[in-house]
Structure formats: C-alpha cells, structure tokens
PDB file of C-alpha atoms in Angstrom:
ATOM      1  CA  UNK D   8       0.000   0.000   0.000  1.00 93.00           C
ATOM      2  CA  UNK D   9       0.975   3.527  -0.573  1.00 95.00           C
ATOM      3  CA  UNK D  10       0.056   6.806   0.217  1.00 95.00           C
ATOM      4  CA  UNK D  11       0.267   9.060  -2.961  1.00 95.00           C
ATOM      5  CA  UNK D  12      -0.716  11.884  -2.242  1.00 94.00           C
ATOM      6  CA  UNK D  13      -2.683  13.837   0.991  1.00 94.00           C
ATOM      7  CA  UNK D  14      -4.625  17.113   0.835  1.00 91.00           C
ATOM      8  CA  UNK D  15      -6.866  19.523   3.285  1.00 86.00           C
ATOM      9  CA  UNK D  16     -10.056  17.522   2.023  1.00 84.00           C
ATOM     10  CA  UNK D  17      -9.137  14.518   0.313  1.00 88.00           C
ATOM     11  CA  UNK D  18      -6.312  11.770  -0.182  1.00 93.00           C
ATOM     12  CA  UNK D  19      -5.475   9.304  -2.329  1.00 96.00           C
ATOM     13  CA  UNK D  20      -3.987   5.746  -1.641  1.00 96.00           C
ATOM     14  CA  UNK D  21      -2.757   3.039  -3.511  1.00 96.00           C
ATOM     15  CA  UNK D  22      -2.434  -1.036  -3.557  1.00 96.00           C
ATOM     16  CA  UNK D  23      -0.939  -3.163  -5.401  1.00 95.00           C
ATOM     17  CA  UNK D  24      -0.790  -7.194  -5.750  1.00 94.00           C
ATOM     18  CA  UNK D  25       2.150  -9.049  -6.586  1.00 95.00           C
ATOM     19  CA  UNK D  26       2.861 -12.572  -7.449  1.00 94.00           C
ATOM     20  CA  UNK D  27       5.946 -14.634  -8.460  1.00 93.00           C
ATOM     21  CA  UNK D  28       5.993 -15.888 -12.286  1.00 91.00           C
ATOM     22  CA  UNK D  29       7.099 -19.119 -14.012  1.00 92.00           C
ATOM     23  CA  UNK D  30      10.764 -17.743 -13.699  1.00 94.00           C
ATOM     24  CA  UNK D  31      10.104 -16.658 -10.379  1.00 94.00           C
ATOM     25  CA  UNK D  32       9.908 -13.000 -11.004  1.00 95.00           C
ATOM     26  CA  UNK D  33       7.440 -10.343  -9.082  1.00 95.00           C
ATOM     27  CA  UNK D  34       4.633  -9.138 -11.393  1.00 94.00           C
ATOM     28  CA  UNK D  35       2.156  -6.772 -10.541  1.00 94.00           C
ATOM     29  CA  UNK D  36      -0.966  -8.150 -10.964  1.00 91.00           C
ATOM     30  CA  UNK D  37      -3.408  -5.794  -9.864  1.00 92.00           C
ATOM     31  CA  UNK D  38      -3.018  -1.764  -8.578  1.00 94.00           C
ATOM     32  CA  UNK D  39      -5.890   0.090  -6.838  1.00 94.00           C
ATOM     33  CA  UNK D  40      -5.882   3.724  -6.715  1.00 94.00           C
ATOM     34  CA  UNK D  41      -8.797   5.159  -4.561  1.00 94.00           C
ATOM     35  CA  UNK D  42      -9.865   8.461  -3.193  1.00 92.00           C
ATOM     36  CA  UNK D  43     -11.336   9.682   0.640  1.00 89.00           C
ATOM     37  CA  UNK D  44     -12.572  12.050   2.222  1.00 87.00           C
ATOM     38  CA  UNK D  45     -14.390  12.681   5.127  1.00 82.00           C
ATOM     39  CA  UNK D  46     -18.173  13.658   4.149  1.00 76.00           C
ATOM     40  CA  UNK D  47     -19.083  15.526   7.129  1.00 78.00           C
ATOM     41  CA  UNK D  48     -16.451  18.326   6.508  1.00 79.00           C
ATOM     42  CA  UNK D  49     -19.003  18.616   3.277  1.00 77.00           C
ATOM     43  CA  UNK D  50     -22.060  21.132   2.831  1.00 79.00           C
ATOM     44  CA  UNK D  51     -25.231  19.316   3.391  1.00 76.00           C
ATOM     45  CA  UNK D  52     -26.186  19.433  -0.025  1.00 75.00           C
ATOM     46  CA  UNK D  53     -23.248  18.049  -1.095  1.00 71.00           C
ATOM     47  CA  UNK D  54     -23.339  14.796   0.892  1.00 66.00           C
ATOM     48  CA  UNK D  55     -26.947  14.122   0.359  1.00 69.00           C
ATOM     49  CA  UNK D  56     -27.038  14.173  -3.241  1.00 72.00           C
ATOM     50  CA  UNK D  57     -24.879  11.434  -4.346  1.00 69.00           C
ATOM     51  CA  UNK D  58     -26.345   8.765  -5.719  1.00 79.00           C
ATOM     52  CA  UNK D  59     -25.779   5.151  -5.430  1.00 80.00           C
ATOM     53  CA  UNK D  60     -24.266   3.471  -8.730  1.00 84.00           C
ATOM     54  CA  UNK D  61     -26.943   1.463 -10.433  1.00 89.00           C
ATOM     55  CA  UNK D  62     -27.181  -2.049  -9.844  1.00 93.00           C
ATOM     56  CA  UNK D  63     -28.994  -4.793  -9.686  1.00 95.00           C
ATOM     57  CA  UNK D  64     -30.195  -6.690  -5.880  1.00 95.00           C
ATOM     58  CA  UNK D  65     -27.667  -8.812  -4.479  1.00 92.00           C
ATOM     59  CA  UNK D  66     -30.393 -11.848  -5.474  1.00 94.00           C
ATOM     60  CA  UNK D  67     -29.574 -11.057  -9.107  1.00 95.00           C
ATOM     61  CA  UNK D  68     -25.767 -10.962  -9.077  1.00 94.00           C
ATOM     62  CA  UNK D  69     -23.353 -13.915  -9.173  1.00 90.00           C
ATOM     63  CA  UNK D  70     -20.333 -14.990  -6.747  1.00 87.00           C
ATOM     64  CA  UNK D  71     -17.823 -17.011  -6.686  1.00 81.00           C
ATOM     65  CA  UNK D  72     -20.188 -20.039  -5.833  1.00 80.00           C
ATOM     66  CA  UNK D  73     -21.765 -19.779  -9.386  1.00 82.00           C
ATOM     67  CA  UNK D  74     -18.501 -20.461 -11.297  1.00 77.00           C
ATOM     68  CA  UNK D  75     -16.581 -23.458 -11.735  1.00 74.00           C
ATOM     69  CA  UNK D  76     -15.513 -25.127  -8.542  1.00 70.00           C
ATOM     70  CA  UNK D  77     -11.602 -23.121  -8.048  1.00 64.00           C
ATOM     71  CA  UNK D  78      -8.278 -24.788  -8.079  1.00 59.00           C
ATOM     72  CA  UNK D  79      -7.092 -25.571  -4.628  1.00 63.00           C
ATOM     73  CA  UNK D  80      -5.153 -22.614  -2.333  1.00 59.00           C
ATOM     74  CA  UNK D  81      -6.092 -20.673  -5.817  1.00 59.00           C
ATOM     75  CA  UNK D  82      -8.043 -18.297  -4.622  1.00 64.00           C
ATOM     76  CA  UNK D  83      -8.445 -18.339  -0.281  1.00 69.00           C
ATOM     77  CA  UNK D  84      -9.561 -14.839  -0.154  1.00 73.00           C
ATOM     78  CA  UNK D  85     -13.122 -15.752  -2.339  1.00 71.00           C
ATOM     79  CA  UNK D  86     -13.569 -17.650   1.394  1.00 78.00           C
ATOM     80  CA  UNK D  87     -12.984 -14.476   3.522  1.00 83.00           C
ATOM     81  CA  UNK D  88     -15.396 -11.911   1.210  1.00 86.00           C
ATOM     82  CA  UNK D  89     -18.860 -11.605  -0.258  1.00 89.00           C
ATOM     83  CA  UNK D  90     -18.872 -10.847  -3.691  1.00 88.00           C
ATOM     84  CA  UNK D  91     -21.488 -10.415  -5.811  1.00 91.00           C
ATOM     85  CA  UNK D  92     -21.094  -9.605  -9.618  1.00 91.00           C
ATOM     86  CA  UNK D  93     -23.456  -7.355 -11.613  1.00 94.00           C
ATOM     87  CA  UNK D  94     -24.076  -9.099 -15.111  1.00 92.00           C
ATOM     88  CA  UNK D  95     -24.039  -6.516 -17.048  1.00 91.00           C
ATOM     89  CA  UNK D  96     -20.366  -6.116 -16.206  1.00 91.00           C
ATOM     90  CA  UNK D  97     -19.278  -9.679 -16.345  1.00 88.00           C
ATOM     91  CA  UNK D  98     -18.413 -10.411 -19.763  1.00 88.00           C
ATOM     92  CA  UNK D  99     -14.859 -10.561 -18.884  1.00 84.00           C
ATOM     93  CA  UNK D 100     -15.669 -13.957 -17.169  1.00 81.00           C
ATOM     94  CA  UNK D 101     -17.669 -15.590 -19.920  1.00 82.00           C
ATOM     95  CA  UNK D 102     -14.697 -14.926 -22.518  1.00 86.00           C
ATOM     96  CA  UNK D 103     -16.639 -11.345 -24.106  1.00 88.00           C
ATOM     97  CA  UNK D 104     -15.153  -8.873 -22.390  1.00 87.00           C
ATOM     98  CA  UNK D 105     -16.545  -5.304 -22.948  1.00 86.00           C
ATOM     99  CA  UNK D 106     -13.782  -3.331 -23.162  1.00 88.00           C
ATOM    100  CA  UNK D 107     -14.531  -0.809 -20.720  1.00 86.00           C
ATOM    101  CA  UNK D 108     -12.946  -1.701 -17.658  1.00 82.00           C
ATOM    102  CA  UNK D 109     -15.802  -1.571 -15.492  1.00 85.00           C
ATOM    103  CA  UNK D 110     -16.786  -3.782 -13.371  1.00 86.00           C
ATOM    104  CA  UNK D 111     -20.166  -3.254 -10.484  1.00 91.00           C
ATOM    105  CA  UNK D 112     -20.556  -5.579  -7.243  1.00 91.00           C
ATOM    106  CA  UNK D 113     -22.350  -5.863  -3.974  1.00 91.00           C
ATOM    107  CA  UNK D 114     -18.990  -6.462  -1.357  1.00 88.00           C
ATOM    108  CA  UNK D 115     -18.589  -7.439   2.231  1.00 91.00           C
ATOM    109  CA  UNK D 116     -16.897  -9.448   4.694  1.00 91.00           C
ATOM    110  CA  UNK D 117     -18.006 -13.220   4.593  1.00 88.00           C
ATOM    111  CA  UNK D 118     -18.860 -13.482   7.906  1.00 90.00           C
ATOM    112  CA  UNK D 119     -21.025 -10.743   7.731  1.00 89.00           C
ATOM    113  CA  UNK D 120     -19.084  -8.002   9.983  1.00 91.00           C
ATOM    114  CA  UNK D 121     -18.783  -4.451   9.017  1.00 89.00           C
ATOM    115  CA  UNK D 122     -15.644  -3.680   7.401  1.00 81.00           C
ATOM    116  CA  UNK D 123     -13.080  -1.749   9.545  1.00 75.00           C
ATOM    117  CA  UNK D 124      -9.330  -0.465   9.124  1.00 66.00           C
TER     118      UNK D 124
END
C-alpha cells in the first residue's frame, strides 16, 4: 500500500498485488488507486445528493459459488469476502469482455461483519 498523495479535504492511496511468475519473477498483478474524504467536513447538499451506482439486488448478481468449482489454495480470499457480480459487467468472465474496464458488485466481509481499518 501507498500513500500518494494527501490534501486539506481529500487523499489518495494506492495497492498493489504481486505474485511470483514461471521464472520466479514479481509481477504486478493488480493496482488500486482510490480516493477519501471525510463527508461531514461537506455542505449538506453536497453529501446528500450522491447517488448510489446502479445495480442490480444482491439476489440477481453472481459470486464465486456460481462459477466453476476453483483450483485448490487458488483463490483463499473468495472464502474471507462476499462478492457479488453485476451481469451486465461480467463479460470478462464468460470470454466477451466489454472493453470498458468496469466492473459493479455488492462487497462485504463473509462473515457478515462491518468492514473496519
């Protein structure tokens, strides 16, 4: 993780994922770059009207558990999160990918707690 940079109302942070190749090399897999700040410095009308991306109920996404079963140790974190996939953003795992680098889902801790630092 990384801090890139931090401002008087909002900051920006960084993470990455690395694995060893074939050769036994580090690639970066996946980077995250997100934004925060703290809402109730805002106006009110400024924090009340965001909306909510659009996406379908939980009931009509997919998870892990509607894919094929996973390879062994492949994948331990699916175990630890809920994850559920909007279809309209999904082509990537049915081999038509979209193009556009978006991707929608319902998230949360497996166990059902609240997320926390």
């Amino acid at each position: 993780t990384e801090t890139v940079r931090t401002g008087r109302t909002l900051s920006t942070g960084q993470a990455s994922l690395f694995q060893f190749d074939e050769r036994g090399d580090e690639v970066e897999r996946i980077r995250v770059l997100a934004s925060y700040g703290d809402l109730d410095s805002l106006p009110a009308h400024v924090r009340t009207t965001a909306e909510p991306p659009a996406i379908p109920p939980m009931e009509q996404c997919f998870g892990p558990e509607d894919g094929p079963a996973p390879v062994d140790g492949s994948s331990a974190i699916v175990d630890r999160l809920l994850l559920k996939l909007d279809p309209s953003t999904l082509g990537w795992a049915l081999g038509q990918p979209s193009g556009k680098g978006e991707m929608r889902a319902w998230f949360g801790l497996a166990d059902g707690r609240d997320p926390d630092p």
